[in-house]
């Protein structure tokens, strides 16, 4: 059975992500693991069972914020220690059948609440698993529309294939949105070619395609998200890129993580 990992630092920024992870796991039929990484220096303190203390704190956090939806048998609490939160999350998920890691996105003004967003940005750069960043004010609703921000590269067929099982379980529509500054006839031909390849390899009827014309990719995408309010935005990283171009793409994803009003899903370049 697939697992959804919800990673939290107990900040208010991670509450919406908890609610999202719990509902998504219920709908998808996945196991949900709530994970907290506490500082490694606590292990060396002379008094107290810090593992049990943090497990209890984690359970109380979930119970407090899920309220009547809290089901202890549906959430497995896990705590680990380490100096790097992102590294410890990755170690924990190794060899597990993980569908995605759900974390809070940056967006709050308090310094403590921004830390979880910072860790999420770090995870986007390091994770070999999909990461879903949930905005702090987001209220869960079953995803019906997934916006796929696409460059129409052939390798993106891989990401669509990875996305299809979740879209099928949710009965969600996928809208492939391509932002380009090409001439209209060239852009439409490229979109048509990509659509034909998708239809040949991916038998999923709920995929639509659209082109937006602009040289400002980031701002155009951000405005489209704010206007259309998709339930999930997918921004994949890319394989076969040099380090400079990959850095640009990764920076764009991290920036969107901090300002998108919709949950942002990233697939790593290693998928």
XYZ file of C-alpha atoms in Angstrom:
271
model
C 0.000 0.000 0.000
C 1.221 3.474 -0.863
C 2.092 5.881 1.934
C 1.663 9.614 2.318
C 4.242 11.238 4.576
C 3.132 14.381 6.386
C 6.145 16.235 7.773
C 5.610 18.849 10.490
C 7.531 21.107 12.851
C 4.330 21.867 14.844
C 4.124 25.389 13.443
C 0.815 26.929 12.379
C 2.111 26.874 8.811
C 1.859 23.085 8.798
C -1.751 22.770 10.021
C -3.396 23.068 6.602
C -0.956 20.468 5.284
C -2.015 18.066 8.062
C -5.681 18.401 7.168
C -4.888 18.020 3.492
C -2.733 14.913 4.029
C -5.372 13.254 6.218
C -8.165 13.829 3.690
C -6.041 12.836 0.715
C -4.926 9.617 2.419
C -8.549 8.786 3.213
C -9.701 9.371 -0.363
C -6.744 7.565 -1.929
C -6.807 4.683 0.542
C -3.164 5.308 1.456
C -1.432 4.880 4.792
C -0.659 8.190 6.474
C 2.517 8.700 8.487
C 2.943 11.910 10.476
C 6.656 12.629 10.825
C 8.482 15.055 13.101
C 12.221 15.651 13.156
C 13.564 16.947 16.458
C 17.061 18.356 17.114
C 19.788 15.777 17.595
C 21.233 17.617 20.597
C 18.207 16.621 22.697
C 19.357 13.003 22.608
C 22.372 13.946 24.714
C 20.398 15.570 27.500
C 20.632 13.673 30.804
C 16.935 13.583 31.646
C 13.745 12.686 29.885
C 12.614 10.254 27.218
C 12.610 12.653 24.298
C 11.398 10.091 21.797
C 8.218 9.414 23.780
C 7.788 13.106 24.563
C 7.888 14.035 20.894
C 5.624 11.140 19.913
C 3.066 12.350 22.425
C 3.436 15.940 21.203
C 2.927 14.763 17.618
C -0.204 12.810 18.506
C -1.608 15.756 20.450
C -0.877 18.102 17.540
C -2.781 15.858 15.130
C -5.648 15.397 17.562
C -5.920 19.136 18.251
C -6.108 20.217 14.633
C -8.032 17.330 13.086
C -10.634 17.479 15.871
C -13.540 15.127 15.121
C -11.718 13.831 12.029
C -8.859 12.524 14.133
C -8.638 8.746 13.953
C -5.573 7.396 15.781
C -5.662 4.133 13.849
C -5.446 6.055 10.561
C -2.295 8.042 11.411
C 1.023 6.462 12.324
C 3.196 8.906 14.315
C 6.939 8.796 13.749
C 9.725 10.904 15.225
C 13.411 10.944 14.373
C 16.311 13.165 15.378
C 18.874 14.931 13.257
C 20.576 18.219 12.523
C 19.109 18.479 9.007
C 15.331 18.152 8.779
C 15.322 17.570 5.030
C 18.025 14.906 5.203
C 16.250 13.046 8.006
C 12.949 13.078 6.103
C 14.700 11.572 3.096
C 16.393 8.913 5.231
C 13.056 8.010 6.806
C 11.295 7.618 3.455
C 14.008 5.418 1.961
C 12.682 1.971 0.968
C 9.078 2.955 1.754
C 6.400 2.930 -0.945
C 5.729 6.661 -0.694
C 3.247 8.408 -2.973
C 4.261 11.879 -1.848
C 5.542 14.020 0.996
C 3.058 16.665 2.175
C 4.421 19.792 3.850
C 3.349 23.324 4.645
C 4.250 26.026 2.144
C 5.852 29.292 3.140
C 3.532 32.245 3.560
C 3.167 33.242 7.191
C 4.839 36.307 8.666
C 6.144 34.742 11.868
C 9.732 33.557 11.733
C 8.927 30.159 13.252
C 6.171 29.553 10.719
C 8.503 30.476 7.868
C 10.905 27.722 8.864
C 8.589 24.986 7.573
C 8.349 26.782 4.225
C 12.134 27.002 4.128
C 12.404 23.271 4.791
C 9.845 22.632 2.057
C 11.978 24.613 -0.381
C 14.984 22.535 0.630
C 12.999 19.347 0.120
C 11.998 20.460 -3.369
C 15.675 20.697 -4.207
C 16.723 17.402 -2.614
C 13.803 14.971 -2.647
C 13.657 12.006 -4.995
C 9.928 11.789 -4.191
C 7.011 14.054 -5.145
C 6.519 16.925 -2.681
C 3.165 18.643 -2.166
C 3.388 22.113 -0.589
C 0.093 23.259 0.960
C -0.471 27.006 1.558
C -1.078 27.864 5.246
C -4.588 29.268 4.656
C -5.730 26.541 2.256
C -8.947 24.701 3.073
C -9.128 21.184 1.698
C -11.563 20.197 -1.008
C -11.334 17.062 -3.087
C -9.110 17.915 -6.061
C -11.069 18.086 -9.297
C -8.731 20.196 -11.434
C -4.979 19.719 -11.724
C -3.063 22.371 -13.640
C 0.069 20.949 -15.246
C 2.535 23.766 -16.073
C 4.206 22.224 -19.113
C 7.025 23.015 -21.506
C 5.698 20.245 -23.799
C 8.947 18.304 -23.634
C 8.734 14.595 -24.444
C 10.084 13.756 -20.981
C 6.943 15.280 -19.465
C 5.077 12.206 -20.650
C 6.846 10.496 -17.735
C 5.370 12.949 -15.261
C 1.897 12.656 -16.741
C 2.108 8.894 -16.383
C 3.154 9.340 -12.752
C 0.229 11.704 -12.189
C -2.478 9.545 -13.784
C -3.017 7.052 -10.886
C -3.743 9.912 -8.485
C -5.928 11.728 -11.020
C -7.892 8.528 -11.646
C -8.480 7.930 -7.939
C -9.653 11.534 -7.541
C -11.559 11.522 -10.861
C -9.785 14.807 -11.532
C -9.327 16.726 -14.754
C -5.807 17.583 -15.881
C -5.254 20.820 -17.779
C -1.914 21.059 -19.570
C -0.982 24.747 -19.717
C 1.924 25.858 -21.874
C 3.296 29.407 -21.643
C 5.254 30.545 -24.688
C 6.433 33.597 -26.597
C 6.445 31.744 -29.932
C 4.294 32.761 -32.836
C 0.755 31.452 -32.581
C 0.968 28.964 -35.455
C 4.255 27.505 -34.134
C 2.898 27.291 -30.588
C -0.325 25.599 -31.667
C 1.591 23.052 -33.732
C 3.848 22.214 -30.803
C 0.833 21.825 -28.530
C -0.892 19.580 -31.064
C 2.192 17.394 -31.451
C 2.444 16.981 -27.697
C -1.262 16.184 -27.399
C -0.970 13.458 -30.043
C 1.921 11.842 -28.174
C -0.030 11.931 -24.909
C -3.119 10.371 -26.504
C -0.990 7.579 -27.988
C 0.661 6.679 -24.679
C -1.778 7.724 -21.954
C -5.400 6.534 -22.229
C -6.860 9.088 -19.824
C -9.825 11.036 -21.247
C -9.800 13.927 -18.768
C -6.825 15.852 -20.170
C -7.244 19.239 -21.854
C -4.653 21.551 -23.402
C -4.164 25.318 -23.502
C -1.511 27.829 -24.551
C -0.836 31.204 -22.929
C 1.243 33.725 -24.846
C 3.798 35.606 -22.780
C 7.543 35.989 -22.305
C 7.057 36.287 -18.529
C 6.542 32.651 -17.625
C 6.517 32.946 -13.843
C 4.194 35.953 -13.547
C 1.828 34.615 -16.211
C 1.548 31.277 -14.467
C 1.073 32.917 -11.072
C -1.740 35.103 -12.405
C -3.389 32.119 -14.087
C -3.324 30.210 -10.798
C -4.780 33.152 -8.873
C -7.545 33.617 -11.451
C -8.514 29.993 -12.083
C -7.850 28.540 -8.606
C -6.906 24.993 -9.628
C -6.994 22.419 -6.841
C -3.393 21.327 -7.486
C -0.615 22.881 -9.564
C 2.034 20.523 -10.928
C 5.462 21.960 -11.712
C 7.915 19.139 -12.488
C 11.667 19.411 -12.542
C 13.448 18.287 -15.672
C 15.932 15.610 -16.547
C 18.633 16.046 -19.199
C 19.248 19.671 -18.215
C 22.561 21.261 -17.406
C 23.010 22.469 -13.836
C 22.388 26.112 -14.737
C 19.035 25.484 -16.421
C 17.982 23.042 -13.721
C 18.782 25.706 -11.135
C 16.535 28.190 -12.934
C 13.644 25.713 -13.031
C 14.137 24.769 -9.389
C 14.255 28.411 -8.308
C 11.022 29.074 -10.196
C 9.345 26.172 -8.390
C 10.569 27.369 -4.999
C 9.315 30.899 -5.679
C 5.915 29.557 -6.681
C 5.830 27.475 -3.500
C 5.961 30.696 -1.488
C 3.157 32.521 -3.299
C 0.771 30.038 -4.917
C -2.757 30.057 -3.420
C -3.145 26.449 -4.594
C -1.215 23.411 -3.367
C 1.935 22.961 -5.437
C 3.045 19.457 -6.448
C 6.578 18.893 -7.695
C 7.979 15.791 -9.295
C 11.771 15.521 -9.007
C 14.056 15.212 -11.984
C 14.933 11.679 -10.863
C 11.401 10.337 -11.402
